[in-house]
């Protein structure tokens, strides 16, 4: 694994032509944009966690059966400060540092306690977000960075705090049919309250404000007060349907007081997140039409969810599918000391997630008996059990174990759907198999390659397709054997047969998330 995760990657700002084997569909034209950590040491200093590394953008441009690759480090303020100092000077998730080692602990304590919430990093390494015609590298802090999708050049920095007043936000926004962006962030201790803020970024701006970015027209759709002022929930994604937003307030929580004294204690941000295994996971359903939550109080067992898969409405109920863990141990797996273990030596010690389906009734019978199941849907065994205190306990249906990084045909986002494209993490959180899971038949198709790391499997539909799985799958494959070059894999999404490989003679890095931008004729 040291070949894949243990060294810094070189950037390739000029296009590198790939060697294509097989045949790429002629209709596949566009650019796959990906984001992830690429630099883990600066000078003599080293990051502790894979999620800390400096963001390295890369792209695969596909036209007329050819593929061109390029990569470039995000020139964030964090990157510039680290490179100029030739050491890590900005703290990240798993690595705490002091920006000026000449200051003594008393000076650091005084300057830090002058504000409770620190000024987080702008090392935007998790995903790419499209806002109208603009593209942004994003992470989970209040900062996002505009990029040029053709050259991967870093452009201006945007601070969410100046737009919607939030300190953190998810790196998995949603897009509605008009292209508007929906996302959730947390406003910490603002006017005596800690709130979860759901906001919208329009795809277009009014004619009278042409020339301005859609980000200058953000609007708050609604906000929910956190159950705790000083320990709001951590979350990585959320779900949407045509009319509703699903937000899980889970017992994996941020300790604000510990965060406020992290520098003094010499602990990292990761240690400020705690899983409270005795607490509930609260399910908030927000009506997009009114901006108000459904009044029924839904909850389920304690769990940690990083990725929602999809959600949709059916016969007066709402179904949503998530990848759920029993605790927060997944993050520990990605400390670089753990990732250095050879992939051949992994023996199933990784946390194994479960694909779970939840069902909640959108209208509840006040006269229903305590203990009765309020879900009346033939399509699922998930239950919603009425309790004495007017709360409803949601018992999920277990669909499948051992898949992660779920992707769907996004045309079915918020709608009934059948297929999940994901990676297999049964025996290792570093996947070597791509799966196609059929929710109707409970069957799977798979593609695999030994001793490698592969990215999430992104679905691209065939133009004019009517079938949900009519399209192709794109995934970046990096071998743990140095002599084998990395390649872009192209699969037929329906049959899961391999169509082509585009071998890249470049230093390709393992990434996290991204999107495909089709060419516009």
PDB file of C-alpha atoms in Angstrom, residues 21-223:
ATOM      1  CA  UNK A  21      -7.001  -0.749 -25.207  1.00  0.00           C
ATOM      2  CA  UNK A  22     -10.467  -1.931 -26.155  1.00  0.00           C
ATOM      3  CA  UNK A  23     -12.998   0.481 -27.598  1.00  0.00           C
ATOM      4  CA  UNK A  24     -14.464   3.561 -25.964  1.00  0.00           C
ATOM      5  CA  UNK A  25     -18.084   4.293 -27.026  1.00  0.00           C
ATOM      6  CA  UNK A  26     -18.099   7.077 -29.618  1.00  0.00           C
ATOM      7  CA  UNK A  27     -20.814   8.967 -27.726  1.00  0.00           C
ATOM      8  CA  UNK A  28     -18.673   9.289 -24.586  1.00  0.00           C
ATOM      9  CA  UNK A  29     -17.325  12.825 -24.785  1.00  0.00           C
ATOM     10  CA  UNK A  30     -16.463  14.976 -21.804  1.00  0.00           C
ATOM     11  CA  UNK A  31     -14.196  15.328 -18.795  1.00  0.00           C
ATOM     12  CA  UNK A  32     -14.044  13.302 -15.609  1.00  0.00           C
ATOM     13  CA  UNK A  33     -12.972  15.690 -12.810  1.00  0.00           C
ATOM     14  CA  UNK A  34     -11.659  14.092  -9.614  1.00  0.00           C
ATOM     15  CA  UNK A  35     -10.282  15.388  -6.310  1.00  0.00           C
ATOM     16  CA  UNK A  36      -8.267  13.852  -3.503  1.00  0.00           C
ATOM     17  CA  UNK A  37      -5.148  14.097  -1.310  1.00  0.00           C
ATOM     18  CA  UNK A  38      -1.861  13.974  -3.199  1.00  0.00           C
ATOM     19  CA  UNK A  39       0.881  15.349  -0.929  1.00  0.00           C
ATOM     20  CA  UNK A  40       1.444  13.897   2.538  1.00  0.00           C
ATOM     21  CA  UNK A  41       4.875  15.242   3.416  1.00  0.00           C
ATOM     22  CA  UNK A  42       6.172  18.804   3.288  1.00  0.00           C
ATOM     23  CA  UNK A  43       9.869  19.168   4.022  1.00  0.00           C
ATOM     24  CA  UNK A  44      10.608  17.040   7.088  1.00  0.00           C
ATOM     25  CA  UNK A  45       7.004  17.071   8.311  1.00  0.00           C
ATOM     26  CA  UNK A  46       4.335  14.489   7.595  1.00  0.00           C
ATOM     27  CA  UNK A  47       0.542  14.380   7.829  1.00  0.00           C
ATOM     28  CA  UNK A  48      -0.934  11.685  10.030  1.00  0.00           C
ATOM     29  CA  UNK A  49      -4.125  10.950   8.105  1.00  0.00           C
ATOM     30  CA  UNK A  50      -4.852  10.295   4.436  1.00  0.00           C
ATOM     31  CA  UNK A  51      -7.697  12.847   4.552  1.00  0.00           C
ATOM     32  CA  UNK A  52      -5.131  15.525   5.538  1.00  0.00           C
ATOM     33  CA  UNK A  53      -3.038  15.493   2.344  1.00  0.00           C
ATOM     34  CA  UNK A  54      -2.867  18.550   0.101  1.00  0.00           C
ATOM     35  CA  UNK A  55      -5.539  18.527  -2.602  1.00  0.00           C
ATOM     36  CA  UNK A  56      -4.486  17.282  -6.033  1.00  0.00           C
ATOM     37  CA  UNK A  57      -7.033  17.778  -8.811  1.00  0.00           C
ATOM     38  CA  UNK A  58      -6.946  15.532 -11.838  1.00  0.00           C
ATOM     39  CA  UNK A  59      -8.962  15.123 -14.996  1.00  0.00           C
ATOM     40  CA  UNK A  60      -9.550  12.573 -17.762  1.00  0.00           C
ATOM     41  CA  UNK A  61     -10.710  14.201 -20.986  1.00  0.00           C
ATOM     42  CA  UNK A  62     -12.419  11.737 -23.343  1.00  0.00           C
ATOM     43  CA  UNK A  63     -13.061  12.552 -27.009  1.00  0.00           C
ATOM     44  CA  UNK A  64     -13.233  10.476 -30.188  1.00  0.00           C
ATOM     45  CA  UNK A  65     -11.966   7.350 -28.474  1.00  0.00           C
ATOM     46  CA  UNK A  66      -8.924   9.090 -26.969  1.00  0.00           C
ATOM     47  CA  UNK A  67      -8.162  10.008 -23.346  1.00  0.00           C
ATOM     48  CA  UNK A  68      -5.916  12.798 -22.056  1.00  0.00           C
ATOM     49  CA  UNK A  69      -4.863  13.078 -18.427  1.00  0.00           C
ATOM     50  CA  UNK A  70      -3.676  16.034 -16.407  1.00  0.00           C
ATOM     51  CA  UNK A  71      -3.273  16.871 -12.705  1.00  0.00           C
ATOM     52  CA  UNK A  72      -2.490  19.949 -10.681  1.00  0.00           C
ATOM     53  CA  UNK A  73      -2.242  20.768  -7.002  1.00  0.00           C
ATOM     54  CA  UNK A  74      -4.892  23.108  -5.697  1.00  0.00           C
ATOM     55  CA  UNK A  75      -3.085  26.377  -4.994  1.00  0.00           C
ATOM     56  CA  UNK A  76      -4.971  26.993  -1.758  1.00  0.00           C
ATOM     57  CA  UNK A  77      -3.729  29.394   0.895  1.00  0.00           C
ATOM     58  CA  UNK A  78      -2.906  26.262   2.899  1.00  0.00           C
ATOM     59  CA  UNK A  79      -0.778  24.856   0.063  1.00  0.00           C
ATOM     60  CA  UNK A  80       1.061  28.156  -0.419  1.00  0.00           C
ATOM     61  CA  UNK A  81       1.786  28.575   3.291  1.00  0.00           C
ATOM     62  CA  UNK A  82       3.096  25.029   3.640  1.00  0.00           C
ATOM     63  CA  UNK A  83       5.278  25.181   0.524  1.00  0.00           C
ATOM     64  CA  UNK A  84       6.686  28.599   1.446  1.00  0.00           C
ATOM     65  CA  UNK A  85       7.586  27.377   4.959  1.00  0.00           C
ATOM     66  CA  UNK A  86       8.745  23.975   3.628  1.00  0.00           C
ATOM     67  CA  UNK A  87       6.803  22.314   6.429  1.00  0.00           C
ATOM     68  CA  UNK A  88       3.195  21.784   7.472  1.00  0.00           C
ATOM     69  CA  UNK A  89       1.960  24.987   9.125  1.00  0.00           C
ATOM     70  CA  UNK A  90      -1.833  24.589   8.786  1.00  0.00           C
ATOM     71  CA  UNK A  91      -3.729  22.047  10.889  1.00  0.00           C
ATOM     72  CA  UNK A  92      -5.852  19.414   9.186  1.00  0.00           C
ATOM     73  CA  UNK A  93      -8.296  16.735  10.338  1.00  0.00           C
ATOM     74  CA  UNK A  94      -5.768  14.325  11.827  1.00  0.00           C
ATOM     75  CA  UNK A  95      -2.715  16.573  12.120  1.00  0.00           C
ATOM     76  CA  UNK A  96      -2.467  19.486  14.564  1.00  0.00           C
ATOM     77  CA  UNK A  97       0.366  21.979  14.126  1.00  0.00           C
ATOM     78  CA  UNK A  98       1.239  25.468  15.287  1.00  0.00           C
ATOM     79  CA  UNK A  99       1.619  27.954  12.466  1.00  0.00           C
ATOM     80  CA  UNK A 100       4.383  29.842  14.275  1.00  0.00           C
ATOM     81  CA  UNK A 101       6.669  27.688  16.438  1.00  0.00           C
ATOM     82  CA  UNK A 102       8.303  30.806  17.916  1.00  0.00           C
ATOM     83  CA  UNK A 103       5.161  31.562  19.946  1.00  0.00           C
ATOM     84  CA  UNK A 104       5.020  30.081  23.407  1.00  0.00           C
ATOM     85  CA  UNK A 105       1.988  28.201  24.720  1.00  0.00           C
ATOM     86  CA  UNK A 106       0.611  31.224  26.592  1.00  0.00           C
ATOM     87  CA  UNK A 107       0.621  33.372  23.461  1.00  0.00           C
ATOM     88  CA  UNK A 108      -1.044  30.560  21.511  1.00  0.00           C
ATOM     89  CA  UNK A 109      -3.694  30.085  24.179  1.00  0.00           C
ATOM     90  CA  UNK A 110      -4.526  33.800  24.305  1.00  0.00           C
ATOM     91  CA  UNK A 111      -4.785  34.199  20.526  1.00  0.00           C
ATOM     92  CA  UNK A 112      -6.770  31.011  20.108  1.00  0.00           C
ATOM     93  CA  UNK A 113      -9.331  31.598  22.832  1.00  0.00           C
ATOM     94  CA  UNK A 114     -10.157  34.985  21.324  1.00  0.00           C
ATOM     95  CA  UNK A 115     -12.464  33.008  19.064  1.00  0.00           C
ATOM     96  CA  UNK A 116     -14.052  29.624  19.805  1.00  0.00           C
ATOM     97  CA  UNK A 117     -14.260  28.308  16.264  1.00  0.00           C
ATOM     98  CA  UNK A 118     -10.885  28.284  14.484  1.00  0.00           C
ATOM     99  CA  UNK A 119     -10.216  29.532  10.983  1.00  0.00           C
ATOM    100  CA  UNK A 120     -10.236  26.218   9.181  1.00  0.00           C
ATOM    101  CA  UNK A 121      -8.128  25.100   6.244  1.00  0.00           C
ATOM    102  CA  UNK A 122      -9.022  25.845   2.617  1.00  0.00           C
ATOM    103  CA  UNK A 123      -7.373  22.591   1.509  1.00  0.00           C
ATOM    104  CA  UNK A 124     -10.456  21.576  -0.491  1.00  0.00           C
ATOM    105  CA  UNK A 125      -9.650  17.938  -1.246  1.00  0.00           C
ATOM    106  CA  UNK A 126     -12.902  15.955  -1.130  1.00  0.00           C
ATOM    107  CA  UNK A 127     -15.134  16.729  -4.101  1.00  0.00           C
ATOM    108  CA  UNK A 128     -15.987  18.976  -7.054  1.00  0.00           C
ATOM    109  CA  UNK A 129     -19.190  21.051  -7.060  1.00  0.00           C
ATOM    110  CA  UNK A 130     -20.847  22.604 -10.130  1.00  0.00           C
ATOM    111  CA  UNK A 131     -22.621  25.948  -9.614  1.00  0.00           C
ATOM    112  CA  UNK A 132     -24.197  27.122 -12.846  1.00  0.00           C
ATOM    113  CA  UNK A 133     -21.227  27.299 -15.212  1.00  0.00           C
ATOM    114  CA  UNK A 134     -18.685  27.486 -12.379  1.00  0.00           C
ATOM    115  CA  UNK A 135     -16.779  24.665 -10.697  1.00  0.00           C
ATOM    116  CA  UNK A 136     -15.456  24.530  -7.135  1.00  0.00           C
ATOM    117  CA  UNK A 137     -13.156  22.242  -5.197  1.00  0.00           C
ATOM    118  CA  UNK A 138     -14.863  21.593  -1.880  1.00  0.00           C
ATOM    119  CA  UNK A 139     -14.220  20.012   1.499  1.00  0.00           C
ATOM    120  CA  UNK A 140     -16.104  20.114   4.830  1.00  0.00           C
ATOM    121  CA  UNK A 141     -14.953  23.503   6.093  1.00  0.00           C
ATOM    122  CA  UNK A 142     -16.433  26.932   5.372  1.00  0.00           C
ATOM    123  CA  UNK A 143     -14.094  27.464   2.417  1.00  0.00           C
ATOM    124  CA  UNK A 144     -14.462  26.412  -1.220  1.00  0.00           C
ATOM    125  CA  UNK A 145     -12.120  27.210  -4.121  1.00  0.00           C
ATOM    126  CA  UNK A 146     -13.172  28.042  -7.658  1.00  0.00           C
ATOM    127  CA  UNK A 147     -11.249  26.139 -10.335  1.00  0.00           C
ATOM    128  CA  UNK A 148     -10.896  26.141 -14.097  1.00  0.00           C
ATOM    129  CA  UNK A 149     -12.184  22.704 -15.198  1.00  0.00           C
ATOM    130  CA  UNK A 150     -10.067  22.713 -18.372  1.00  0.00           C
ATOM    131  CA  UNK A 151      -6.667  23.731 -16.939  1.00  0.00           C
ATOM    132  CA  UNK A 152      -7.302  22.850 -13.260  1.00  0.00           C
ATOM    133  CA  UNK A 153      -6.049  26.317 -12.341  1.00  0.00           C
ATOM    134  CA  UNK A 154      -7.021  27.537  -8.862  1.00  0.00           C
ATOM    135  CA  UNK A 155      -9.109  30.709  -8.811  1.00  0.00           C
ATOM    136  CA  UNK A 156     -10.788  32.702  -6.031  1.00  0.00           C
ATOM    137  CA  UNK A 157     -11.616  31.525  -2.516  1.00  0.00           C
ATOM    138  CA  UNK A 158     -15.183  31.715  -1.197  1.00  0.00           C
ATOM    139  CA  UNK A 159     -16.090  31.818   2.504  1.00  0.00           C
ATOM    140  CA  UNK A 160     -19.522  30.336   3.278  1.00  0.00           C
ATOM    141  CA  UNK A 161     -19.596  32.377   6.504  1.00  0.00           C
ATOM    142  CA  UNK A 162     -20.051  35.534   4.467  1.00  0.00           C
ATOM    143  CA  UNK A 163     -22.923  34.048   2.462  1.00  0.00           C
ATOM    144  CA  UNK A 164     -25.014  31.881   4.792  1.00  0.00           C
ATOM    145  CA  UNK A 165     -23.155  32.083   8.107  1.00  0.00           C
ATOM    146  CA  UNK A 166     -22.008  28.462   8.431  1.00  0.00           C
ATOM    147  CA  UNK A 167     -18.750  27.064   9.824  1.00  0.00           C
ATOM    148  CA  UNK A 168     -18.831  23.652   8.127  1.00  0.00           C
ATOM    149  CA  UNK A 169     -20.764  22.139   5.211  1.00  0.00           C
ATOM    150  CA  UNK A 170     -21.131  18.777   3.516  1.00  0.00           C
ATOM    151  CA  UNK A 171     -18.974  17.851   0.548  1.00  0.00           C
ATOM    152  CA  UNK A 172     -21.909  16.013  -1.068  1.00  0.00           C
ATOM    153  CA  UNK A 173     -24.329  18.658  -2.360  1.00  0.00           C
ATOM    154  CA  UNK A 174     -27.391  17.738  -4.393  1.00  0.00           C
ATOM    155  CA  UNK A 175     -28.650  19.200  -7.671  1.00  0.00           C
ATOM    156  CA  UNK A 176     -32.300  19.643  -8.551  1.00  0.00           C
ATOM    157  CA  UNK A 177     -33.766  19.350 -12.057  1.00  0.00           C
ATOM    158  CA  UNK A 178     -32.982  23.008 -12.768  1.00  0.00           C
ATOM    159  CA  UNK A 179     -29.343  22.628 -11.731  1.00  0.00           C
ATOM    160  CA  UNK A 180     -29.716  24.488  -8.438  1.00  0.00           C
ATOM    161  CA  UNK A 181     -27.416  23.286  -5.649  1.00  0.00           C
ATOM    162  CA  UNK A 182     -28.827  22.142  -2.297  1.00  0.00           C
ATOM    163  CA  UNK A 183     -26.540  21.683   0.684  1.00  0.00           C
ATOM    164  CA  UNK A 184     -26.434  21.620   4.494  1.00  0.00           C
ATOM    165  CA  UNK A 185     -24.002  23.319   6.865  1.00  0.00           C
ATOM    166  CA  UNK A 186     -23.696  23.971  10.574  1.00  0.00           C
ATOM    167  CA  UNK A 187     -23.731  27.408  12.150  1.00  0.00           C
ATOM    168  CA  UNK A 188     -21.965  27.012  15.494  1.00  0.00           C
ATOM    169  CA  UNK A 189     -22.985  29.156  18.467  1.00  0.00           C
ATOM    170  CA  UNK A 190     -24.481  31.965  16.401  1.00  0.00           C
ATOM    171  CA  UNK A 191     -26.605  34.262  18.584  1.00  0.00           C
ATOM    172  CA  UNK A 192     -26.719  31.636  21.295  1.00  0.00           C
ATOM    173  CA  UNK A 193     -27.781  28.783  19.017  1.00  0.00           C
ATOM    174  CA  UNK A 194     -26.105  26.039  17.027  1.00  0.00           C
ATOM    175  CA  UNK A 195     -28.119  25.302  13.898  1.00  0.00           C
ATOM    176  CA  UNK A 196     -28.136  23.068  10.849  1.00  0.00           C
ATOM    177  CA  UNK A 197     -28.723  25.327   7.858  1.00  0.00           C
ATOM    178  CA  UNK A 198     -30.153  24.062   4.572  1.00  0.00           C
ATOM    179  CA  UNK A 199     -29.279  26.417   1.747  1.00  0.00           C
ATOM    180  CA  UNK A 200     -29.676  26.759  -2.005  1.00  0.00           C
ATOM    181  CA  UNK A 201     -27.308  28.088  -4.660  1.00  0.00           C
ATOM    182  CA  UNK A 202     -29.167  29.032  -7.857  1.00  0.00           C
ATOM    183  CA  UNK A 203     -27.966  27.701 -11.203  1.00  0.00           C
ATOM    184  CA  UNK A 204     -28.537  31.079 -12.837  1.00  0.00           C
ATOM    185  CA  UNK A 205     -28.636  34.664 -11.647  1.00  0.00           C
ATOM    186  CA  UNK A 206     -31.177  37.384 -12.530  1.00  0.00           C
ATOM    187  CA  UNK A 207     -30.500  39.361 -15.708  1.00  0.00           C
ATOM    188  CA  UNK A 208     -30.001  42.544 -13.724  1.00  0.00           C
ATOM    189  CA  UNK A 209     -27.058  40.974 -11.884  1.00  0.00           C
ATOM    190  CA  UNK A 210     -25.265  39.345 -14.809  1.00  0.00           C
ATOM    191  CA  UNK A 211     -21.569  38.974 -14.197  1.00  0.00           C
ATOM    192  CA  UNK A 212     -22.100  37.967 -10.589  1.00  0.00           C
ATOM    193  CA  UNK A 213     -21.536  34.439  -9.335  1.00  0.00           C
ATOM    194  CA  UNK A 214     -24.504  32.250  -8.312  1.00  0.00           C
ATOM    195  CA  UNK A 215     -22.801  32.042  -4.915  1.00  0.00           C
ATOM    196  CA  UNK A 216     -23.690  35.688  -4.376  1.00  0.00           C
ATOM    197  CA  UNK A 217     -27.360  34.680  -4.542  1.00  0.00           C
ATOM    198  CA  UNK A 218     -27.399  31.902  -1.942  1.00  0.00           C
ATOM    199  CA  UNK A 219     -30.549  31.618   0.117  1.00  0.00           C
ATOM    200  CA  UNK A 220     -31.383  29.804   3.331  1.00  0.00           C
ATOM    201  CA  UNK A 221     -34.302  27.403   2.859  1.00  0.00           C
ATOM    202  CA  UNK A 222     -34.640  26.483   6.527  1.00  0.00           C
ATOM    203  CA  UNK A 223     -32.674  25.823   9.691  1.00  0.00           C
TER     204      UNK A 223
END
